[in-house]
CSV table of C-alpha atoms and ligand atoms in Angstrom, one decimal:
chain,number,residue,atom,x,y,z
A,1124,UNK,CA,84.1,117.7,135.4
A,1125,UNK,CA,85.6,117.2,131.7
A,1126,UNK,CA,89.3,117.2,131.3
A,1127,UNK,CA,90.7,118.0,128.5
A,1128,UNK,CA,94.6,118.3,127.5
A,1129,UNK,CA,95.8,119.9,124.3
A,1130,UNK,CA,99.4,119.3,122.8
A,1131,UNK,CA,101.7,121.8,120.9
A,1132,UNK,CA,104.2,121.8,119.1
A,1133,UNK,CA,104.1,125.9,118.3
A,1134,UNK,CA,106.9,127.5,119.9
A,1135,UNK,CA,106.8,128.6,123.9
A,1136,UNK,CA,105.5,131.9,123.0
A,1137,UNK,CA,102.4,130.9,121.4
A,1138,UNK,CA,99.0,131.2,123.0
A,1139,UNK,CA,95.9,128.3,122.8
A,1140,UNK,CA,92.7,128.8,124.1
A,1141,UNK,CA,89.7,126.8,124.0
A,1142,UNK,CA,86.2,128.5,123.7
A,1143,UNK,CA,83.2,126.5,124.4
A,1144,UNK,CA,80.1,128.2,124.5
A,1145,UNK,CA,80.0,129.3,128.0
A,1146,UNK,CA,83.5,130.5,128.2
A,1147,UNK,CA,87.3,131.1,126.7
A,1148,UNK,CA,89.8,129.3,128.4
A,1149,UNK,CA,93.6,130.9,127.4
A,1150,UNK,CA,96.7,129.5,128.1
A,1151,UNK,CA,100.2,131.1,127.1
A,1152,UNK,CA,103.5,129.9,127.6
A,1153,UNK,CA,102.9,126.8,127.7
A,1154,UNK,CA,103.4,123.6,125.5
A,1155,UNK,CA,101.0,121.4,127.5
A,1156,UNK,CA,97.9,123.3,128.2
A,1157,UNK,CA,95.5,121.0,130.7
A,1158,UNK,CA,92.5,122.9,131.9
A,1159,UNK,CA,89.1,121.7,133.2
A,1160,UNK,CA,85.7,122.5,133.3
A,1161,UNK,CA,82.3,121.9,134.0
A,1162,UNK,CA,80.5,122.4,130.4
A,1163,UNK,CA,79.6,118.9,129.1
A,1164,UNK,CA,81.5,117.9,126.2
A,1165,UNK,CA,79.5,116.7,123.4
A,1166,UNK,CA,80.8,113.4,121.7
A,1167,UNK,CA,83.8,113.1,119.4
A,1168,UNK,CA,81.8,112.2,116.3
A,1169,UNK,CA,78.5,114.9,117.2
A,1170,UNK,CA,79.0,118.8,116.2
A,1171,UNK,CA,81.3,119.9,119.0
A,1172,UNK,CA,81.5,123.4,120.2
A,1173,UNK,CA,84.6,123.4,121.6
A,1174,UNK,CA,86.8,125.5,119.3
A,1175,UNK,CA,90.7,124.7,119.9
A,1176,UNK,CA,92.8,127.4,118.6
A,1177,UNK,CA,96.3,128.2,118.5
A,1178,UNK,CA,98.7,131.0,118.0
A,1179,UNK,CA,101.1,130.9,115.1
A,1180,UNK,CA,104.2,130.3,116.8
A,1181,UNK,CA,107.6,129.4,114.8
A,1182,UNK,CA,106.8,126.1,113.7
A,1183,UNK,CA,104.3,125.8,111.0
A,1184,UNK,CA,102.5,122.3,109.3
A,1185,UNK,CA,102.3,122.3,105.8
A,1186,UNK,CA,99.6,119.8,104.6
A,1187,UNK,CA,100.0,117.7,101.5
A,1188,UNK,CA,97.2,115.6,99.9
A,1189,UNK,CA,97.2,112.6,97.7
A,1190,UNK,CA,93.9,111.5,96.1
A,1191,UNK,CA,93.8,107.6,94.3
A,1192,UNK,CA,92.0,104.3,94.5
A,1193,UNK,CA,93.9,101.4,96.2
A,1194,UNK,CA,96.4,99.8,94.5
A,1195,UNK,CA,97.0,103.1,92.9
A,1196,UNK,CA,100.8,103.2,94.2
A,1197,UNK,CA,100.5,105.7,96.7
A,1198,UNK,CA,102.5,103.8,99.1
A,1199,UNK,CA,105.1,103.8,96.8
A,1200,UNK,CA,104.2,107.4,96.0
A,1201,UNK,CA,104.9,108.2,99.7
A,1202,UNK,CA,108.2,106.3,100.1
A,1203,UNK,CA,109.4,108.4,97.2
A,1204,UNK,CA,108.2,111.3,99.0
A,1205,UNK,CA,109.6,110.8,102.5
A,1206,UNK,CA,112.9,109.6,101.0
A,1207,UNK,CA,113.6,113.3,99.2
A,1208,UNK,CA,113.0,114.7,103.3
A,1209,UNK,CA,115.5,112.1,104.5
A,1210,UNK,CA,115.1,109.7,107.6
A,1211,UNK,CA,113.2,106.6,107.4
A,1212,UNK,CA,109.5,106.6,107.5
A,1213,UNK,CA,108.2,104.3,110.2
A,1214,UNK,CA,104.9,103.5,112.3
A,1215,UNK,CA,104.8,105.1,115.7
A,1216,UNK,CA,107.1,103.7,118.0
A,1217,UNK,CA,105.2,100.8,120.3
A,1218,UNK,CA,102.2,101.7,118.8
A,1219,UNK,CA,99.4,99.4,117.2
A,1220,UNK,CA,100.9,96.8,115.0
A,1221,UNK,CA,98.3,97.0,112.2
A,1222,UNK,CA,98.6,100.9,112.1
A,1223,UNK,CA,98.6,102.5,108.8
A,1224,UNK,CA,100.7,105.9,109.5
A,1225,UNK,CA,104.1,106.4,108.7
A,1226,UNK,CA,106.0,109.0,110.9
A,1227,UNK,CA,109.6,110.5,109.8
A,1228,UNK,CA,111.7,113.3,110.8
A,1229,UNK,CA,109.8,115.9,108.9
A,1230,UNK,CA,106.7,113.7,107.5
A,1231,UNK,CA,103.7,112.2,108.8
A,1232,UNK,CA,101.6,110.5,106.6
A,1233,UNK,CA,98.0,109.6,107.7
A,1234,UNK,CA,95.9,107.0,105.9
A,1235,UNK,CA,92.5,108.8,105.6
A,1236,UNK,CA,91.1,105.3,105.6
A,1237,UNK,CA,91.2,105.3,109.8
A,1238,UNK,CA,87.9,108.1,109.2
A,1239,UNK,CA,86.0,104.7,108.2
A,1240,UNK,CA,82.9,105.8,110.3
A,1241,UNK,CA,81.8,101.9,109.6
A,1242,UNK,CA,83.8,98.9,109.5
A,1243,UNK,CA,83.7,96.1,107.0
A,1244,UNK,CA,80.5,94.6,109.0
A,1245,UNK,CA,78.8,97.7,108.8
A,1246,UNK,CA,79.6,98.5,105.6
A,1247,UNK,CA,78.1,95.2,104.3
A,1248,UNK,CA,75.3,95.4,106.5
A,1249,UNK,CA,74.7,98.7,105.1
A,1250,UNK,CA,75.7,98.0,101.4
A,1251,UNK,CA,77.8,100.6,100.8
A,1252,UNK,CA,81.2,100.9,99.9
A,1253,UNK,CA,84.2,102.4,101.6
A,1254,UNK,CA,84.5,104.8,99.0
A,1255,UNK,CA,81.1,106.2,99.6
A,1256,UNK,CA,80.9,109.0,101.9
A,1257,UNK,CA,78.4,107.7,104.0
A,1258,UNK,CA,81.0,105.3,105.4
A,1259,UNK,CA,83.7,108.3,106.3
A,1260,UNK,CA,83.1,110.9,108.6
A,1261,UNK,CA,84.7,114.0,107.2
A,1262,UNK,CA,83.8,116.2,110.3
A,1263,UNK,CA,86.4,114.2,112.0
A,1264,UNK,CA,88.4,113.8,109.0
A,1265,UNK,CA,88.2,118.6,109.0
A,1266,UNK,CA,88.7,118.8,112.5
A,1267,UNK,CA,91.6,116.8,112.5
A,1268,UNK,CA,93.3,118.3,109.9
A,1269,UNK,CA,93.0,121.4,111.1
A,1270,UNK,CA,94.0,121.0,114.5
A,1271,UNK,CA,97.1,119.2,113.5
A,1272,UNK,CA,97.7,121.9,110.8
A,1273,UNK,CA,97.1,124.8,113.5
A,1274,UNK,CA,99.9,122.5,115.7
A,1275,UNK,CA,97.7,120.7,118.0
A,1276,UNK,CA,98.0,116.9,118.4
A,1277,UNK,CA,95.2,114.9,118.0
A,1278,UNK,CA,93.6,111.2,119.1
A,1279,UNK,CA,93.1,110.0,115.6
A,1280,UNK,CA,90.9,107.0,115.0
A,1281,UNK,CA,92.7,103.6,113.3
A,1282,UNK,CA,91.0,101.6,110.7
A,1283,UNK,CA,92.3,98.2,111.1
A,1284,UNK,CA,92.9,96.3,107.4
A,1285,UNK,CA,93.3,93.1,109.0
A,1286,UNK,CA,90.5,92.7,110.9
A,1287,UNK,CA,88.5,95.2,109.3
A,1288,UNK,CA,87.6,97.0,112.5
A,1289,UNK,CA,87.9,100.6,114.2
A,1290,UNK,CA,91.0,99.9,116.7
A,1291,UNK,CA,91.5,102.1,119.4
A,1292,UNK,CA,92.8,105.9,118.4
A,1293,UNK,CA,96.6,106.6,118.3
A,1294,UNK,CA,98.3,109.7,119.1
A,1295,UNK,CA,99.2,111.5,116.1
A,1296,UNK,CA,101.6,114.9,117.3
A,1297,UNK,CA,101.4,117.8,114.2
A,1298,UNK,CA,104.5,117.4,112.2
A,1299,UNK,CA,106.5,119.7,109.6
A,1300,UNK,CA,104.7,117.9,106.7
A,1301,UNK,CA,101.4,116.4,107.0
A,1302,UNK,CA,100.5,114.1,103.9
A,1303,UNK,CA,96.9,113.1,104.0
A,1304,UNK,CA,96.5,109.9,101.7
A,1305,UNK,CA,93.7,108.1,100.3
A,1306,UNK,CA,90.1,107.6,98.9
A,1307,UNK,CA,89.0,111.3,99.6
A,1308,UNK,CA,91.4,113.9,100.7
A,1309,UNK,CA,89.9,116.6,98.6
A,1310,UNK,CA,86.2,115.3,98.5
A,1311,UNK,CA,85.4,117.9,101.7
A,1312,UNK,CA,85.4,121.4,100.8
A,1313,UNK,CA,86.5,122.2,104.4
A,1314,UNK,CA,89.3,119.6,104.2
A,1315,UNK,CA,90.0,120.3,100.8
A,1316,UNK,CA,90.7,124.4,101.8
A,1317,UNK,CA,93.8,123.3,104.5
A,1318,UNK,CA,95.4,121.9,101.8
A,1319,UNK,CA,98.9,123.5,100.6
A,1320,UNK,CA,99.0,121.1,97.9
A,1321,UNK,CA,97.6,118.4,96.3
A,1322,UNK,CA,98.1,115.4,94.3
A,1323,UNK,CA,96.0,113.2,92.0
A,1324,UNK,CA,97.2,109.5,90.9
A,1325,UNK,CA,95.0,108.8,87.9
A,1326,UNK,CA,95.8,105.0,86.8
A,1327,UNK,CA,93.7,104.2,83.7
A,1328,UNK,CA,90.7,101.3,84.2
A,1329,UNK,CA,93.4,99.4,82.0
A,1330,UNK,CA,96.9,99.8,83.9
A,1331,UNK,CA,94.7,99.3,87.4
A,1332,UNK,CA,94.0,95.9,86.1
A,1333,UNK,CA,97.2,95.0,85.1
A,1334,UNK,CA,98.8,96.6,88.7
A,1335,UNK,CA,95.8,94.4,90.5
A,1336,UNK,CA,96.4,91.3,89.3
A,1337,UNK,CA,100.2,91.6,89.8
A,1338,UNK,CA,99.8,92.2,93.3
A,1339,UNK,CA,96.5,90.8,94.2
A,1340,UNK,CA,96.7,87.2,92.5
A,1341,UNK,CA,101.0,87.1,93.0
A,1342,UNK,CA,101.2,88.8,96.7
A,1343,UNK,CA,97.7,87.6,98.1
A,1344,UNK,CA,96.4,84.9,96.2
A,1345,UNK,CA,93.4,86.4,95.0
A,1346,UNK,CA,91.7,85.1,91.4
A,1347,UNK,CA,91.1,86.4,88.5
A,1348,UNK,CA,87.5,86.3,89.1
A,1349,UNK,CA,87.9,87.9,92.2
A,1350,UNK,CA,90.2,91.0,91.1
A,1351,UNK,CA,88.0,91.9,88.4
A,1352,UNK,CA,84.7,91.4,90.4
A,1353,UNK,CA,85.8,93.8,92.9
A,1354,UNK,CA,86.9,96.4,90.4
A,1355,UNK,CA,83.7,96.3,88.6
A,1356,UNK,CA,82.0,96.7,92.3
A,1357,UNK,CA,84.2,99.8,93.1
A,1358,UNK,CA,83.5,101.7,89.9
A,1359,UNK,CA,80.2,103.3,90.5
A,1360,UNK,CA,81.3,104.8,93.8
A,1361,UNK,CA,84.9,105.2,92.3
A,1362,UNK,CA,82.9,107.2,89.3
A,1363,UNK,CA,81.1,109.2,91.8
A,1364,UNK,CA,83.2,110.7,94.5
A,1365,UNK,CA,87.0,109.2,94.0
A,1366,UNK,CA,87.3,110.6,90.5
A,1367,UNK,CA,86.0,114.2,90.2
A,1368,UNK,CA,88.7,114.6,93.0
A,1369,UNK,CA,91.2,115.2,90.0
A,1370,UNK,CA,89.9,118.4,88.8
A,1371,UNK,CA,90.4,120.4,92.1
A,1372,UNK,CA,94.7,118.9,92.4
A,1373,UNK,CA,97.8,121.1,91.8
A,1374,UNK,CA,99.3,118.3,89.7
A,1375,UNK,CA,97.7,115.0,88.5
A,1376,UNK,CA,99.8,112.1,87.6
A,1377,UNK,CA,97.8,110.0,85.0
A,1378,UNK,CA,99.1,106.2,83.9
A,1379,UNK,CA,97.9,105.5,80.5
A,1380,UNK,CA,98.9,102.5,77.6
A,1381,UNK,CA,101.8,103.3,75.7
A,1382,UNK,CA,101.0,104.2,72.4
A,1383,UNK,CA,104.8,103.3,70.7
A,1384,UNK,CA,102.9,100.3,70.7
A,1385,UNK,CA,100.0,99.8,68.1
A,1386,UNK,CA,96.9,97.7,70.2
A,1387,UNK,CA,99.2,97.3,73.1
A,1388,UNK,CA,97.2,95.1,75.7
A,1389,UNK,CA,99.9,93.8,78.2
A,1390,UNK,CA,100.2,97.4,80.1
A,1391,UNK,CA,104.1,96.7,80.8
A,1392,UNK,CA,104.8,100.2,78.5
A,1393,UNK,CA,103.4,103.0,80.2
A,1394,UNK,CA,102.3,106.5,78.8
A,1395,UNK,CA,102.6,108.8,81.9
A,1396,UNK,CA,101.6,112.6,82.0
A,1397,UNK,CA,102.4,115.0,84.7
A,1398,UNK,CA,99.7,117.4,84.5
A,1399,UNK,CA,100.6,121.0,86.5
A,1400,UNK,CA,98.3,123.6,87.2
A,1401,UNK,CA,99.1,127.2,87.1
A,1402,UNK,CA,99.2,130.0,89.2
A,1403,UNK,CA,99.6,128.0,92.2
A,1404,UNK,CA,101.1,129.8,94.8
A,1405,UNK,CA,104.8,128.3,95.7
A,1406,UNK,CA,104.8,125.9,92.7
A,1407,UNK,CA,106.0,126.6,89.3
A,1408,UNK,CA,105.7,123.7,86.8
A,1409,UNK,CA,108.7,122.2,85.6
A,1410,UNK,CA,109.1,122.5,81.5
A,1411,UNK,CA,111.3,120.9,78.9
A,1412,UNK,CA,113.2,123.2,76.7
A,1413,UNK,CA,110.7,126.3,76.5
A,1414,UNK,CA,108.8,127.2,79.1
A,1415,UNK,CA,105.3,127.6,77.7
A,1416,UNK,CA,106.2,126.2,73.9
A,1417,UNK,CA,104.8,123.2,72.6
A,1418,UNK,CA,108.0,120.5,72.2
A,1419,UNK,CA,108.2,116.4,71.4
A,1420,UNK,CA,111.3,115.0,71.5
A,1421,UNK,CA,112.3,111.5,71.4
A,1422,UNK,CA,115.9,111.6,73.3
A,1423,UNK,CA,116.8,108.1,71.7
A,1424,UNK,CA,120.8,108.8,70.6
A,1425,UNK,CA,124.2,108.8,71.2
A,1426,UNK,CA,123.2,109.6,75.2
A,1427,UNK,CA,120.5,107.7,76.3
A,1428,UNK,CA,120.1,103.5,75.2
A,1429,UNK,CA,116.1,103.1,74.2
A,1430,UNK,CA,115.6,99.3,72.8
A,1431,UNK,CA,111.8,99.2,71.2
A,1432,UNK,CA,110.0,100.8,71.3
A,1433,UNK,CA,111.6,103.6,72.4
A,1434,UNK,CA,111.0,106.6,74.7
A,1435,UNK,CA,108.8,110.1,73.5
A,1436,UNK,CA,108.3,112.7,75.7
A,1437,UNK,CA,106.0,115.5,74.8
A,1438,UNK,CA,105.6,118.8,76.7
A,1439,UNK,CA,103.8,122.1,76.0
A,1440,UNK,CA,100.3,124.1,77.9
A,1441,UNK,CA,96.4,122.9,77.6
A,1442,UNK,CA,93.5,123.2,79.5
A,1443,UNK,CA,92.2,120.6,82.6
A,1444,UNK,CA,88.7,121.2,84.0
A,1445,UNK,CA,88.7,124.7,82.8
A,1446,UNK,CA,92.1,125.2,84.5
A,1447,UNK,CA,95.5,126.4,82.9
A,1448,UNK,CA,98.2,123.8,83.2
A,1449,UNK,CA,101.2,122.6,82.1
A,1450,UNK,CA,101.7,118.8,80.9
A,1451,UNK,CA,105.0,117.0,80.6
A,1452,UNK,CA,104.1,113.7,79.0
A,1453,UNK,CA,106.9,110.3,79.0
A,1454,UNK,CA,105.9,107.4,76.9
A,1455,UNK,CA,107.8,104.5,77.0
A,1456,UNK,CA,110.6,102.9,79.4
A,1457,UNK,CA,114.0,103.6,80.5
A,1458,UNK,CA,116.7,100.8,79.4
A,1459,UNK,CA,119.6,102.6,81.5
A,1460,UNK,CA,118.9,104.3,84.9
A,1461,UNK,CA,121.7,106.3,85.3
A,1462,UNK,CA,121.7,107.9,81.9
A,1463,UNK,CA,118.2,109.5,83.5
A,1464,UNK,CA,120.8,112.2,83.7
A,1465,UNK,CA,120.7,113.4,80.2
A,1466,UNK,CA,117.2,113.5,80.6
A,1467,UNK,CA,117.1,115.8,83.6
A,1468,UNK,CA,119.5,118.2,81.9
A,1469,UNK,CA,116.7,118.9,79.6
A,1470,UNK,CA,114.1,119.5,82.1
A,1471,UNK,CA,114.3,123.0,84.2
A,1472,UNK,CA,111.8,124.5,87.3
A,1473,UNK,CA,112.5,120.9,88.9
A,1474,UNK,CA,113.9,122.4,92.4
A,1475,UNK,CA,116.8,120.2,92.5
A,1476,UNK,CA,119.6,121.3,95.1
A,1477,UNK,CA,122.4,120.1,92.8
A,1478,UNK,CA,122.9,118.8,89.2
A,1479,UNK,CA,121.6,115.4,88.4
A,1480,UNK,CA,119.2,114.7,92.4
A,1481,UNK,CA,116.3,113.2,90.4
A,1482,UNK,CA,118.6,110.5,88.7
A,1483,UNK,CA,120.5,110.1,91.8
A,1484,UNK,CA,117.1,109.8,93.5
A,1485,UNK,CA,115.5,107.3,90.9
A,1486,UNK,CA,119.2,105.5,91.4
A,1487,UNK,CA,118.5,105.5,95.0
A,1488,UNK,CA,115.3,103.0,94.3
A,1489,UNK,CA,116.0,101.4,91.5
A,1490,UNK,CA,113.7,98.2,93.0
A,1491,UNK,CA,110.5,100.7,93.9
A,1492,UNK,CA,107.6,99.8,91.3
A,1493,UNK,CA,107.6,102.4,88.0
A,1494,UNK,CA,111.5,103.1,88.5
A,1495,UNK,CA,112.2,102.5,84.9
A,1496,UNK,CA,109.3,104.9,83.6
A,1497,UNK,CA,107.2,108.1,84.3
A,1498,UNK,CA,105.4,107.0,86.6
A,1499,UNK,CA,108.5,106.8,88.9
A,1500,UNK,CA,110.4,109.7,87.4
A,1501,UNK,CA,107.5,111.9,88.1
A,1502,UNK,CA,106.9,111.0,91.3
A,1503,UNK,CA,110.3,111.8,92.1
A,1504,UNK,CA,109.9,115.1,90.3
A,1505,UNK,CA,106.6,115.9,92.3
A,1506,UNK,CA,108.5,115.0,95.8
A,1507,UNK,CA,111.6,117.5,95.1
A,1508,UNK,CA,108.7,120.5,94.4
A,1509,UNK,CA,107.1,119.7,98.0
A,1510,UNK,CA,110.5,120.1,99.4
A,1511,UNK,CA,110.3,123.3,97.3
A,1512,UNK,CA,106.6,124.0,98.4
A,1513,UNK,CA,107.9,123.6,102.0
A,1514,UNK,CA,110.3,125.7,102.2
A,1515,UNK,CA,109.0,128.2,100.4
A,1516,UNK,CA,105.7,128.5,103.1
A,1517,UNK,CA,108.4,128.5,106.1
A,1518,UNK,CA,110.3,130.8,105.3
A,1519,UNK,CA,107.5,133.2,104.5
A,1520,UNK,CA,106.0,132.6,107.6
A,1521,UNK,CA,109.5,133.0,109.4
A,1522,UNK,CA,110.0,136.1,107.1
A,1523,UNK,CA,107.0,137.9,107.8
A,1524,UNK,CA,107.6,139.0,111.1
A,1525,UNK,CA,110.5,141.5,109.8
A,1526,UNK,CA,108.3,142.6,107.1
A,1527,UNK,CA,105.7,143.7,109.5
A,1528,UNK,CA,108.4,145.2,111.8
A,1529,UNK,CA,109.9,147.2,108.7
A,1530,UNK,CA,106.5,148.7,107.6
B,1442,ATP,N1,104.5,102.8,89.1
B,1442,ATP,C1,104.1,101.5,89.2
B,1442,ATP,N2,104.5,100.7,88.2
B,1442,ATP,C2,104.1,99.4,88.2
B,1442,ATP,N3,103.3,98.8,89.2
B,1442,ATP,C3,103.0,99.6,90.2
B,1442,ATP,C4,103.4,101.0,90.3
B,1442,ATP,N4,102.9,101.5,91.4
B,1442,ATP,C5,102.3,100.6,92.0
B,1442,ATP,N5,102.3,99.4,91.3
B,1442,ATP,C6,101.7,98.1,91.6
B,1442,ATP,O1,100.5,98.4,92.4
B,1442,ATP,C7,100.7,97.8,93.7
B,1442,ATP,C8,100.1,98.7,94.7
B,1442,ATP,O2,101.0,99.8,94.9
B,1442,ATP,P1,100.9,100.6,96.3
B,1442,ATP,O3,100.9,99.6,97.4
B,1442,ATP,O4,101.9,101.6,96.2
B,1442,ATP,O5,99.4,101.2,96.1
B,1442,ATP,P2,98.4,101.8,97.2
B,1442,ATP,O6,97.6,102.8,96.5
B,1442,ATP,O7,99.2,102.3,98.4
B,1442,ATP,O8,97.6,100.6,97.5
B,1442,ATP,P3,96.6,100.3,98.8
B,1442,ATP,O9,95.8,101.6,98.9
B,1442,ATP,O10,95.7,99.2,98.3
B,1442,ATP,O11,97.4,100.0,100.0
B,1442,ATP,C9,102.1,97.4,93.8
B,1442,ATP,O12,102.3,96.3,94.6
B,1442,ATP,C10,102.6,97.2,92.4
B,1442,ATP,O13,102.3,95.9,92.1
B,1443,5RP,O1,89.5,101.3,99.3
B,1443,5RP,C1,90.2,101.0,100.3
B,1443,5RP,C2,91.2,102.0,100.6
B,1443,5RP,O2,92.4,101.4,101.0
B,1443,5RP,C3,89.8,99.8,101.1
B,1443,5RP,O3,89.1,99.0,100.3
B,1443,5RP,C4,89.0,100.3,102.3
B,1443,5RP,O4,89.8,101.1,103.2
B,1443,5RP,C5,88.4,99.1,103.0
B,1443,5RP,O5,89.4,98.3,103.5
B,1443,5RP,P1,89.3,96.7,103.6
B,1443,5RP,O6,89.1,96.2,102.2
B,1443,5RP,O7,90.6,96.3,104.2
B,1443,5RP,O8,88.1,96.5,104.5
């Protein structure tokens, strides 16, 4: 007899079944459907034919993905993020210690390193890398995604950083927002395709050095020989199947060296481009001046305190893997945070709610990493046009209904 209980969050009038290949098993009002059977369920990790669907009902989870290498700031990517929704972002309640998802009132953001089909022993046994497919199972990794994105919770596997070894699942209920981080979160086709958006951090060989070693050698004690040997053993795989990721995201963030400053080595002055793809649905990129119209402007005046060397931001269309985008490019560092404002003023599509939220924002977390450059500003920017993104999808799917009724 096989057991098998399915949670929803869809609304009381919404129907789930569950078809395996003998039979359809339907269950309507009800949030908790528990039925049981006596087909043989095939394991978690083997081709399952049990199809879990549900109904739309009135609550509906958008899906957010954001592609980098470690020590790529996407935690600090995410805390931007979950701030602009409100609420603090917190493991789940009396859960495992060493888990790595972060659950708010309208977020939950899974680390897609807990689909590690092998664990540091294996990997090493194997020789592979964790960035290499073979040591991720993406069927998991698509089923997941989906049920949680069609509002069914799943048991989702953890992979444990301290020990280095698969921990027992946790419970992981579908949310409002459902940001998928990590190595590969648009490597799979499938998993790619439930996306609503998605985000690449692309941190130049250089700046990922200079990022490393601040953490790695300050926060963990690791060596110089060390930080470097591991980043020249990542890059193949990194090369291979982290990488090419950037050409299928709505909006790429890429962390160059400045160039205010001739042969600049010491990566403190960033040059950070926010690149935008157009034509996606629910997005429209943010411009500076004239949408569509090729503009440089160095904003160093009366209004805004630049000591050297200075702040240029560039704006204007181009092409990116044979797409369309927009690119809104800020070289150099901000002296003053709150005269950000004049700055903002200058900058339209950003789906504020009221004058001057990205400076209050960027005021907000003044201590995050990247506060005083692009890297931070954009992030900030790229959080308030998911809010944007999110509400535009609910209220579609709210709004739909009527539009049917009226035809
Ligand atoms: N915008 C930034 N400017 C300067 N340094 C940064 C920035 N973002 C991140 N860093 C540096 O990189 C380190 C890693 O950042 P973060 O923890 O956000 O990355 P991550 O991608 O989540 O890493 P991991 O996957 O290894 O957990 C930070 O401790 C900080 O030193
Ligand atoms: O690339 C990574 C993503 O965070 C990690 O290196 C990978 O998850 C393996 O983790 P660990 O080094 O803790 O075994």
């Amino acid at each position: 007899m096989a057991v098998c209980t399915v949670y929803t969050t869809r609304s009381l009038n919404s129907t789930c079944s569950i078809s395996t290949p003998s039979k359809t098993y339907l269950s309507s009002h009800q949030k908790q459907l528990v039925f049981s059977s006596t087909d043989k369920r095939t394991s978690r990790r083997g081709s399952s034919p049990w199809v879990i669907n549900c109904s739309a009902g009135d609550s509906q989870t958008v899906v957010i993905g954001l592609a980098a290498d470690s020590g790529c700031g996407k935690s600090t990517f995410m805390r931007r993020l979950t701030s602009v929704f409100g609420g603090a972002a917190e493991p789940p309640k009396g859960g495992n210690p060493d888990s790595n998802t972060l659950i708010s009132d309208m977020t939950t953001v899974i680390c897609l390193d807990d689909y590690h089909s092998l664990d540091r022993t294996g990997r090493k046994e194997k020789g592979v890398t964790a960035l290499d497919p073979r040591a991720n199972d993406f069927d998991l990794m698509y089923e997941q995604v989906k049920a949680l994105k069609s509002g069914i919770a799943v048991q989702k596997p953890i992979y444990n950083h301290v020990t280095g070894l698969l921990d027992p699942a946790e419970l992981i209920k579908p949310p409002k927002i459902l940001v998928i981080e990590g190595l590969h979160p648009m490597f799979d086709e499938r998993v790619r395709d439930l996306l609503d958006f998605s985000i690449y951090l692309d941190i130049s060989n250089e700046v990922k050095f200079a990022w490393k070693i601040q953490r790695d050698m300050a926060e963990r004690g690791h060596s110089l020989e060390s930080i470097k040997a591991s980043i020249e053993a990542r890059k193949p795989d990194f090369d291979a199947y982290i990488d090419p990721q950037k050409q299928y995201a709505d909006a790429v963030i890429e962390v160059l060296p400045t160039q205010l400053i001739p042969d600049d080595n010491e990566g403190k002055v960033l040059r950070v481009r926010l690149i935008m793809k157009e034509g996606v649905e629910h997005f429209s990129p943010v411009y500076l001046f004239d949408e569509g119209s090729t503009i440089s402007w160095i904003p160093c005046g009366r209004k805004l305190t630049c000591s050297y060397p200075g702040i240029k931001f560039s704006y204007g269309p181009d092409s990116y893997f044979g797409n369309e985008v927009s690119i809104l490019e800020m070289d150099g560092q901000f002296d003053r945070l709150d005269e950000l404002i004049y700055v903002e003023s200058h900058l339209s599509n950003l789906s504020t709610k009221f004058y001057g939220e990205v400076t209050q924002q960027m005021l907000k977390h003044a201590d995050f990493p990247g506060s005083n450059n692009g890297t931070g500003f954009f992030q900030t920017i790229v959080g308030l046009k998911i809010r944007d993104l999110y509400e535009q999808i609910t209220s579609t799917k709210t709004a739909a209904p009527l539009e049917a009724t009226k035809a």
